Phi, psi and omega in degrees: 000143167286122175261119161252156183295143173300324176302324179285332174299312183294319179294328178234062185299333175257021173230035175300323177289333180289320182297314184292318183300311168310320184293323180278332187258329194243103174297338181288310183301322181295318176304311179292329181295309191288320184285323167311324186279328180294315177290314177313309180300320180300314173298321184289314177297325176298317188289333178256016165084015180279322186234088187292139179225148171303159180286334173301307189294326181289321181296315181293323179300312188294314177301314182294318180296322184287327178293313185295319183296324181300314181297314182291331181289321171301315173303315183293311175310313178290329177289335185280325183292134175309133164280131181276000000 
């Protein structure tokens, strides 16, 4: 089964097919998805108190997650556009 970050499903609810296609065909997207999932999990664990992190590190992780999401968003957007 192809694993995609739950947050990606929430961020791109109308692009499930594009996400799955990118996941199966793009090693770059796979790396981004994996990194996003790992960072998202660390943030979640920090916020619920499972993995204590300094406020500085938590903010840094959130910035990294946002940068990954921006890059993923660009890939999804480019996949929506018809190829000439």
